[in-house]
mmCIF file with all atom_site columns, C-alpha atoms in Angstrom:
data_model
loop_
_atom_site.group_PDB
_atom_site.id
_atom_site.type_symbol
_atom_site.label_atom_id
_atom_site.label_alt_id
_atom_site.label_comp_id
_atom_site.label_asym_id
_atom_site.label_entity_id
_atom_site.label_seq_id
_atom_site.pdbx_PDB_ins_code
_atom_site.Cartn_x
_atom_site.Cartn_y
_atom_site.Cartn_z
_atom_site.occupancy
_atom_site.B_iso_or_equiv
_atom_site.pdbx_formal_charge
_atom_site.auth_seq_id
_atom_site.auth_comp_id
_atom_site.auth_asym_id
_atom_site.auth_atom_id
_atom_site.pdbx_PDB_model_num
ATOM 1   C CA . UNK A 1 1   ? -21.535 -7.492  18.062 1.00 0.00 ? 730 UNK A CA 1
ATOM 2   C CA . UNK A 1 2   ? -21.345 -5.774  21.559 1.00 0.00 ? 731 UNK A CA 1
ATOM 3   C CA . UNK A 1 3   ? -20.716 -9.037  23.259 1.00 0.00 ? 732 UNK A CA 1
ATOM 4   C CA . UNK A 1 4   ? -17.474 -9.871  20.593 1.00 0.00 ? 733 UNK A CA 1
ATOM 5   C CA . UNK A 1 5   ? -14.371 -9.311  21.118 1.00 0.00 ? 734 UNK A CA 1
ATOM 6   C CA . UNK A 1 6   ? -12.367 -7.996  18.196 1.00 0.00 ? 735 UNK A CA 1
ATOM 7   C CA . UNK A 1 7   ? -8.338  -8.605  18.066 1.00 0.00 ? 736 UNK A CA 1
ATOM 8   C CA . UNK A 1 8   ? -5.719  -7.677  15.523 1.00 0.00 ? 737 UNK A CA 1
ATOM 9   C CA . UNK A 1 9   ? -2.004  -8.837  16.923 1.00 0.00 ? 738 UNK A CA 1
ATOM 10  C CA . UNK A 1 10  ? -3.628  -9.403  20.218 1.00 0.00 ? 739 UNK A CA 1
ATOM 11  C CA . UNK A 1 11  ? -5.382  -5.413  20.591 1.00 0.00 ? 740 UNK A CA 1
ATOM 12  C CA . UNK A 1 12  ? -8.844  -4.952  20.663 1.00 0.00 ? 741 UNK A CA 1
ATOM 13  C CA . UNK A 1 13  ? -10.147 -2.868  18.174 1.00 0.00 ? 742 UNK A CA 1
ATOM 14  C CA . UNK A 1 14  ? -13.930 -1.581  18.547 1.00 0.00 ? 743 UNK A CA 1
ATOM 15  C CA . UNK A 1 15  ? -14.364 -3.973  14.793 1.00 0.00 ? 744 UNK A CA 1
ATOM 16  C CA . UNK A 1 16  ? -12.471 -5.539  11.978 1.00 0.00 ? 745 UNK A CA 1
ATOM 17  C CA . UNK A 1 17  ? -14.849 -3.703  9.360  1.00 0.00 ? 746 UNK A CA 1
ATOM 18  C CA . UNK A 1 18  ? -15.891 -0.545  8.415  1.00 0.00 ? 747 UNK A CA 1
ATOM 19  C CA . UNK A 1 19  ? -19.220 1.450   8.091  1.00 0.00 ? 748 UNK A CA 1
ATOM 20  C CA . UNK A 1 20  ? -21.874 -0.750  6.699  1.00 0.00 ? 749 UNK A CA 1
ATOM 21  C CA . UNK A 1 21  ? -19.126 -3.855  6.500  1.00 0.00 ? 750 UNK A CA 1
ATOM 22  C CA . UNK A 1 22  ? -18.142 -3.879  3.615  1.00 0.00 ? 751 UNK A CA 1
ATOM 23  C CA . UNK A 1 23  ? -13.787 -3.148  3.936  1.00 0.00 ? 752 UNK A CA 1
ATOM 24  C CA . UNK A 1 24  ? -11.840 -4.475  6.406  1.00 0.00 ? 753 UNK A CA 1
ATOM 25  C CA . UNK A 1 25  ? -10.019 -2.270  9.007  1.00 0.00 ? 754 UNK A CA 1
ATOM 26  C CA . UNK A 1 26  ? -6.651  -4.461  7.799  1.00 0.00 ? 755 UNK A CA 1
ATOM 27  C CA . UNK A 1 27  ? -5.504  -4.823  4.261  1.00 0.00 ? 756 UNK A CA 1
ATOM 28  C CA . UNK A 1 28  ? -5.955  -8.595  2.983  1.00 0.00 ? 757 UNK A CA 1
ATOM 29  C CA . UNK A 1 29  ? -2.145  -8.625  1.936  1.00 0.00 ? 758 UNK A CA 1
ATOM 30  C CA . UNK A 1 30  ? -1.357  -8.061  5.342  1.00 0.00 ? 759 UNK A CA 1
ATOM 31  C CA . UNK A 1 31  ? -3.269  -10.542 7.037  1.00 0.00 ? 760 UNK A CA 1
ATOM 32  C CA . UNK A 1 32  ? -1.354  -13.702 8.478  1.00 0.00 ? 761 UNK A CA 1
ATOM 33  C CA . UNK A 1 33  ? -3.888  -15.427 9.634  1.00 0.00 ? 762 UNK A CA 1
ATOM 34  C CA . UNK A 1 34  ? -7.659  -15.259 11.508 1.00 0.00 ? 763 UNK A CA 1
ATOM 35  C CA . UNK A 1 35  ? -8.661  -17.363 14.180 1.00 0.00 ? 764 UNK A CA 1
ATOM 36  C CA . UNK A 1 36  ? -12.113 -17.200 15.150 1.00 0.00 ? 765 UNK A CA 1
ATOM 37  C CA . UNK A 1 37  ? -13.291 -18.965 18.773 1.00 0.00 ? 766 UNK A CA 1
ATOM 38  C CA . UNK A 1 38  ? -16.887 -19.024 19.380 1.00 0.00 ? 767 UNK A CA 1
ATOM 39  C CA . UNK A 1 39  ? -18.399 -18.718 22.885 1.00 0.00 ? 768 UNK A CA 1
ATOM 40  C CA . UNK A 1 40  ? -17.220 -21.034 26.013 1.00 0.00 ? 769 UNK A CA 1
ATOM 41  C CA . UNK A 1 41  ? -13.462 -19.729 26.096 1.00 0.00 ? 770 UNK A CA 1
ATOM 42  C CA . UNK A 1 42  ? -11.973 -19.067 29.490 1.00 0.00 ? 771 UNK A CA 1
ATOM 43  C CA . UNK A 1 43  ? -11.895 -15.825 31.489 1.00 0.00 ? 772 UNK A CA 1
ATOM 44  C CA . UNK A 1 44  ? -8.194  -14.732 29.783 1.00 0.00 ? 773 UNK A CA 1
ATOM 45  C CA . UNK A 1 45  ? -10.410 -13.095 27.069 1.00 0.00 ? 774 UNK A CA 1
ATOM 46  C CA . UNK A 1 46  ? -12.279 -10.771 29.580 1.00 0.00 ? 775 UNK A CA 1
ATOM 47  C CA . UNK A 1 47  ? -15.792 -9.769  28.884 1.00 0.00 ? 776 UNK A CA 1
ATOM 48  C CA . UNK A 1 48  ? -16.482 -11.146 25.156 1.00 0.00 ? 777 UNK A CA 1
ATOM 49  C CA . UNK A 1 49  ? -19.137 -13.627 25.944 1.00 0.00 ? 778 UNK A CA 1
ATOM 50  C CA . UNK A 1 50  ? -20.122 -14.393 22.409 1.00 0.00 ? 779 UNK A CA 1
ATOM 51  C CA . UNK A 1 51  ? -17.222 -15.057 20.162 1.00 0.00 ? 780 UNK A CA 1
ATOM 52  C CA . UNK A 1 52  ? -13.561 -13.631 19.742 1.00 0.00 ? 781 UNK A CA 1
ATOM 53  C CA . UNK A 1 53  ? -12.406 -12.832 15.829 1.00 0.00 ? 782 UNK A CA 1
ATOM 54  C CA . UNK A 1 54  ? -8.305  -12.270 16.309 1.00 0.00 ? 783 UNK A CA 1
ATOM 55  C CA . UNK A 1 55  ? -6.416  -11.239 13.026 1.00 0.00 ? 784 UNK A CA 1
ATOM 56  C CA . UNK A 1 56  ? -2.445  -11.777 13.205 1.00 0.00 ? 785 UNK A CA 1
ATOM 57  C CA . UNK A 1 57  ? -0.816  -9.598  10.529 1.00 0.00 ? 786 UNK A CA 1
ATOM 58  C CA . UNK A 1 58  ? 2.513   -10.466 8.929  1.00 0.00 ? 787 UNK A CA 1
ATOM 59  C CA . UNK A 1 59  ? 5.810   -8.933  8.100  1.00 0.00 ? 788 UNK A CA 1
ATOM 60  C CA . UNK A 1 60  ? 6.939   -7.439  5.075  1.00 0.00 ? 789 UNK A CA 1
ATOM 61  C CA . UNK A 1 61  ? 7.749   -9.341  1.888  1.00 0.00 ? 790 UNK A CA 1
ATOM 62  C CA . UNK A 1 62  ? 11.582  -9.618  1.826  1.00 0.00 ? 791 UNK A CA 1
ATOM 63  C CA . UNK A 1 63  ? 11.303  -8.472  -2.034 1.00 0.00 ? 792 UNK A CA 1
ATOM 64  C CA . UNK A 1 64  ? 10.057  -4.591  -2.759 1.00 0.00 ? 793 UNK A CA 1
ATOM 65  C CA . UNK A 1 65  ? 6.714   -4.261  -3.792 1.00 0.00 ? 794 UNK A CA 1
ATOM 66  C CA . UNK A 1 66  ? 4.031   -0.981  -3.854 1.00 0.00 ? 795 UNK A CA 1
ATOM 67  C CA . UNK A 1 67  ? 0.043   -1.531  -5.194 1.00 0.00 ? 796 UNK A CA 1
ATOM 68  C CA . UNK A 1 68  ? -2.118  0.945   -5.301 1.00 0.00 ? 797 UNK A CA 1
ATOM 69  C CA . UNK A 1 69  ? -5.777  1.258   -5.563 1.00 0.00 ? 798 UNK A CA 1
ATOM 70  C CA . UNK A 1 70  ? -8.382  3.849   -7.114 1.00 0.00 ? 799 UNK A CA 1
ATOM 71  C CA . UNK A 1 71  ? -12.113 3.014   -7.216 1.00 0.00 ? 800 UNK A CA 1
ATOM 72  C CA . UNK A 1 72  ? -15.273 4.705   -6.864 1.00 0.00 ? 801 UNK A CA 1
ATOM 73  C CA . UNK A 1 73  ? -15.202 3.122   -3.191 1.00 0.00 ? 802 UNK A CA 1
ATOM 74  C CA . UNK A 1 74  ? -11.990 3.686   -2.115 1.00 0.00 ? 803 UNK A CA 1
ATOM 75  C CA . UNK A 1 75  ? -7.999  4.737   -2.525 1.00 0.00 ? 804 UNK A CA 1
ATOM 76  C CA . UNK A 1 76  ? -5.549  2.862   -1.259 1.00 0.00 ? 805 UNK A CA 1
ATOM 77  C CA . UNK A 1 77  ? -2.005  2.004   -1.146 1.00 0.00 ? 806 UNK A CA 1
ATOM 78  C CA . UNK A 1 78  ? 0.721   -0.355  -0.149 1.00 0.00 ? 807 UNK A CA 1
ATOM 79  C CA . UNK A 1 79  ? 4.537   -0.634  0.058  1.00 0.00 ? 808 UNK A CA 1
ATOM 80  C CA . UNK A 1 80  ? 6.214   -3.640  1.936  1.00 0.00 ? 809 UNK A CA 1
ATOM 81  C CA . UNK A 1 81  ? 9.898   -4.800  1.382  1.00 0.00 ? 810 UNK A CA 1
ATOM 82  C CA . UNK A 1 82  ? 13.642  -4.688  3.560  1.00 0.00 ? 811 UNK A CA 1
ATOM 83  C CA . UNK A 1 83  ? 15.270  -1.303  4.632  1.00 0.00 ? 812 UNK A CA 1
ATOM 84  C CA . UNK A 1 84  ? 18.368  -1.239  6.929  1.00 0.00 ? 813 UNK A CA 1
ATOM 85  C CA . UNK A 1 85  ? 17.838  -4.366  7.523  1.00 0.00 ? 814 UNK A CA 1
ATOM 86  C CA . UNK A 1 86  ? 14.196  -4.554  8.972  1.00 0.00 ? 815 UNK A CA 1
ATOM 87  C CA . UNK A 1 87  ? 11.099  -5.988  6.628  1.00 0.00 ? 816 UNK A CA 1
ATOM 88  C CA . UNK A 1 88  ? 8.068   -3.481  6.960  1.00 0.00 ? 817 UNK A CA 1
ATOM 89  C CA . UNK A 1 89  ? 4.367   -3.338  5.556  1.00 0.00 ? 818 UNK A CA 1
ATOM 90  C CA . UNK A 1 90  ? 2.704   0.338   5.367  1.00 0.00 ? 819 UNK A CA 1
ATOM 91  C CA . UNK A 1 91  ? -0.547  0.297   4.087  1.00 0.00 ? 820 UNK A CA 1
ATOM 92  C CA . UNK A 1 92  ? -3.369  3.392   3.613  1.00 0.00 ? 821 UNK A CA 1
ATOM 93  C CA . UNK A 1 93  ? -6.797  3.784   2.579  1.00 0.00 ? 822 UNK A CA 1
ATOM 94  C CA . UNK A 1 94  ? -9.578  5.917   2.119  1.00 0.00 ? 823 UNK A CA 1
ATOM 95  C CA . UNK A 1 95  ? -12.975 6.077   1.297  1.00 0.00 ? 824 UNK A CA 1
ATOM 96  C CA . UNK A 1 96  ? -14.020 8.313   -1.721 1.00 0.00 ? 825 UNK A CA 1
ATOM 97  C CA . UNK A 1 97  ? -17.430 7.724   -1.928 1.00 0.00 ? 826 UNK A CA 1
ATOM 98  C CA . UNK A 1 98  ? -18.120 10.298  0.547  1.00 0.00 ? 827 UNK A CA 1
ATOM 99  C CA . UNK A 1 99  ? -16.348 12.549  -1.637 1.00 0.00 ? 828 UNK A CA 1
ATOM 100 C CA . UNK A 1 100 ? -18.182 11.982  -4.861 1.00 0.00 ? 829 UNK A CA 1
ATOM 101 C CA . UNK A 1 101 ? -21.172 11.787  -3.916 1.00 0.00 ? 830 UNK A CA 1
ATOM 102 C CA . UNK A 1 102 ? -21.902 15.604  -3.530 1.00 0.00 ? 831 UNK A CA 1
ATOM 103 C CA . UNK A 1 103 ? -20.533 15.840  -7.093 1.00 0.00 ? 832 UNK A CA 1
ATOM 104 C CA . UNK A 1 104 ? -22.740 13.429  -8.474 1.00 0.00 ? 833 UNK A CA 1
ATOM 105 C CA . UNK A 1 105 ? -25.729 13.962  -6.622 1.00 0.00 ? 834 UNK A CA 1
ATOM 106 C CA . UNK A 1 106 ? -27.740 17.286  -7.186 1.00 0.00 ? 835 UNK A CA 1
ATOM 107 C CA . UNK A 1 107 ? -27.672 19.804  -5.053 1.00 0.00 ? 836 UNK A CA 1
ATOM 108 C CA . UNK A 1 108 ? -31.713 20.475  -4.620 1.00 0.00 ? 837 UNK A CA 1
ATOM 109 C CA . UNK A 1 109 ? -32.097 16.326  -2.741 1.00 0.00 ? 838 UNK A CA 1
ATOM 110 C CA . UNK A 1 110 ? -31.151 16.412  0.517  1.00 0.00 ? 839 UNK A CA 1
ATOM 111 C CA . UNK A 1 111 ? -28.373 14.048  1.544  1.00 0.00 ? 840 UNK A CA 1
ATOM 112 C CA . UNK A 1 112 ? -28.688 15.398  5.493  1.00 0.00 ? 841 UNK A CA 1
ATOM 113 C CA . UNK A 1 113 ? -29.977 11.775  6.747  1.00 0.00 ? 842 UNK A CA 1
ATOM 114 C CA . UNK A 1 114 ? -27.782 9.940   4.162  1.00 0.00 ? 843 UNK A CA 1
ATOM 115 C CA . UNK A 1 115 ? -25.644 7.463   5.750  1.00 0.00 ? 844 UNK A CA 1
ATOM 116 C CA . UNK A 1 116 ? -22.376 7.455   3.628  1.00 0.00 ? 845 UNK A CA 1
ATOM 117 C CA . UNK A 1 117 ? -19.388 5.023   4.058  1.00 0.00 ? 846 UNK A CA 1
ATOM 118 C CA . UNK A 1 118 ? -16.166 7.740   5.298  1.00 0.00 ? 847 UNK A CA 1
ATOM 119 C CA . UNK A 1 119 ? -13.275 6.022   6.852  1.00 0.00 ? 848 UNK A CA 1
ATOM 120 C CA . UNK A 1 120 ? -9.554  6.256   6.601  1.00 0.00 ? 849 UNK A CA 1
ATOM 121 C CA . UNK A 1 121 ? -7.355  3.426   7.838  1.00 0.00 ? 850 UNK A CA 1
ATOM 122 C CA . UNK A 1 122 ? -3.498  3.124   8.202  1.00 0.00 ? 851 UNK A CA 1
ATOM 123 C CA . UNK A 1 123 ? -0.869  0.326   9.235  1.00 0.00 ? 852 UNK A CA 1
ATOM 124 C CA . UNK A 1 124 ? 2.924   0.025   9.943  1.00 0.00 ? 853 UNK A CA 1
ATOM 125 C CA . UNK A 1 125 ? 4.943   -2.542  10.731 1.00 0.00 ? 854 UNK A CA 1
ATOM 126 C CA . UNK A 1 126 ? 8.212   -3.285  11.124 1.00 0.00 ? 855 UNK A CA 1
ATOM 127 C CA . UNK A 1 127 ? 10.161  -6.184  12.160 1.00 0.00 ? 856 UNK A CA 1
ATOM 128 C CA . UNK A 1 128 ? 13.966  -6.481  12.284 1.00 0.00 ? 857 UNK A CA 1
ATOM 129 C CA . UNK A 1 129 ? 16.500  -9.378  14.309 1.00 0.00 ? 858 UNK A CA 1
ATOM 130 C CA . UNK A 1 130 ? 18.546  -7.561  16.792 1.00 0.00 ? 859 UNK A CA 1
ATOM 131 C CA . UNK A 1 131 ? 21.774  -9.760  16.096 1.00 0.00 ? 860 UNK A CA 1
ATOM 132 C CA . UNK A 1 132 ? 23.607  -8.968  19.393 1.00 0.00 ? 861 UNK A CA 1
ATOM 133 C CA . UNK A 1 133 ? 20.488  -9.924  21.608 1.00 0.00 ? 862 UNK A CA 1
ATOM 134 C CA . UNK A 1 134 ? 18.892  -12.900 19.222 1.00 0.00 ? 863 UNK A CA 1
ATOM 135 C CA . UNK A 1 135 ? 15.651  -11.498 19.350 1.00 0.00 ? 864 UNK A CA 1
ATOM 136 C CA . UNK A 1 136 ? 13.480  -9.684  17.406 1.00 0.00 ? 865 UNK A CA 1
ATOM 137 C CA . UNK A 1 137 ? 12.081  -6.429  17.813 1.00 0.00 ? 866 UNK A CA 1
ATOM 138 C CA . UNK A 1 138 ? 8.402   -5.536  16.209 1.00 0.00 ? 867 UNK A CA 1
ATOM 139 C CA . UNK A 1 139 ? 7.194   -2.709  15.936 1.00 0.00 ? 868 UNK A CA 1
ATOM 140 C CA . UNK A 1 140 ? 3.308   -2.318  15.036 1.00 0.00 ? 869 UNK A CA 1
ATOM 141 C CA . UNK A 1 141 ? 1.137   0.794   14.917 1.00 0.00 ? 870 UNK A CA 1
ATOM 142 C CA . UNK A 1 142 ? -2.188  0.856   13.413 1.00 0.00 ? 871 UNK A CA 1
ATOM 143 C CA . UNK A 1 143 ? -4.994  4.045   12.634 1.00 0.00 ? 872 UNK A CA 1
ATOM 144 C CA . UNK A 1 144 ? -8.144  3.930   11.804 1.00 0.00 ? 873 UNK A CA 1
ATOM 145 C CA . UNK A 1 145 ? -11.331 6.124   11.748 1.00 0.00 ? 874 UNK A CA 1
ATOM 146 C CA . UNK A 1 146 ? -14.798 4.864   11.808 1.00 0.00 ? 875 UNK A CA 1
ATOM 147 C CA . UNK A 1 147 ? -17.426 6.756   12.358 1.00 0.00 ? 876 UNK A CA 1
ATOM 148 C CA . UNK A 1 148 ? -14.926 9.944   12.797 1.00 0.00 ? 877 UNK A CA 1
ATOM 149 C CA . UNK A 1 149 ? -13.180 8.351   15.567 1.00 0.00 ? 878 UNK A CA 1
ATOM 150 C CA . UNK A 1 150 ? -9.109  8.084   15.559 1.00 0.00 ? 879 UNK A CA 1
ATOM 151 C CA . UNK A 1 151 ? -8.473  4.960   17.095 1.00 0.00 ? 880 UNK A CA 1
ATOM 152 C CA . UNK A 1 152 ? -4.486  4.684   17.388 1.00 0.00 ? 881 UNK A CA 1
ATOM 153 C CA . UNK A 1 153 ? -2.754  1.344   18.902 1.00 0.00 ? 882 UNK A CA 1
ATOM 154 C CA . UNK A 1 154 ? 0.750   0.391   18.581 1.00 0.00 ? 883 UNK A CA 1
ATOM 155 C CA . UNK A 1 155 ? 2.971   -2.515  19.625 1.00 0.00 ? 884 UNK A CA 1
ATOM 156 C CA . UNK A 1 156 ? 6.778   -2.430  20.561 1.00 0.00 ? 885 UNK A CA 1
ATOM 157 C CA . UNK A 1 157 ? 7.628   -5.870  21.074 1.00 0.00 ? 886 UNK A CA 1
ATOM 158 C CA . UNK A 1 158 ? 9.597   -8.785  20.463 1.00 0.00 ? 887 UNK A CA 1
ATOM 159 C CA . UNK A 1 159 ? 10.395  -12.384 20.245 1.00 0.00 ? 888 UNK A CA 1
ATOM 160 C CA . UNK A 1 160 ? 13.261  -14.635 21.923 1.00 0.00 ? 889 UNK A CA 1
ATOM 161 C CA . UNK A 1 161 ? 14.803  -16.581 19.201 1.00 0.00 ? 890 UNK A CA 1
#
């Protein structure tokens, strides 16, 4: 894994999953598309030498729509649709396991050297055409904490039309 290179809308994120691998850092529903390029790329990709995963994400549905999620691994939620104009995707999640497992667990065994999943992850994107230019603006920011680091990226960009 230290010799991959991990991309989501062309940043490098330290990796596309959480503790123990089980969740991806990105919601499925806002995944566009993943390309995956095993070793003997050029040098553009800088120091991966054994394989670059890149994730594009897409923009909002056009219609309204919110999901939500509550499990004893996780709760999450979801809201994409169109607002002044611009299509957007927010998405959040959260790992409860971490948080029931003191409940359920009693309090005389040790849970010290436990390794328990605890993450929180968090995406926004919005995309809107800028009419008077013909081009579209995106903006992408993206949170995530693995292993109690914040890792915070975001994107203001665009694309000639």
């Amino acid at each position: 894994p230290q010799d991959s290179k991990f991309l989501v809308d062309g940043f490098e994120v330290p990796t596309l999953y959480h503790d123990l691998g089980f969740r991806s850092v990105i919601p499925v529903e806002s995944i566009d598309s993943l390309e995956l390029s095993p070793g003997g790329f050029d040098v553009s990709h800088g120091r991966a030498t054994s394989g670059i995963a890149s994730v594009s994400t897409r923009a909002g549905s056009e219609e309204q729509h919110e999901q939500g999620e509550l499990s004893a691994g996780e709760l999450g939620v979801l809201a994409q649709g169109t607002a002044a104009k611009a299509r957007y995707v927010i998405a959040m999640r959260r790992s409860m396991i971490d948080l029931l497992l003191p409940h359920l667990i009693p309090e005389e065994i040790d849970l010290s050297l436990a390794t328990v999943p605890r993450y929180y992850d968090g995406q926004l994107r919005v995309d809107r055409t800028l009419h008077f230019t013909r081009a579209e603006a995106i903006v992408f920011a993206r949170m995530f904490c693995p292993e109690g680091r914040f890792v915070f990226s975001q994107r203001i960009g665009g694309n000639h039309a």
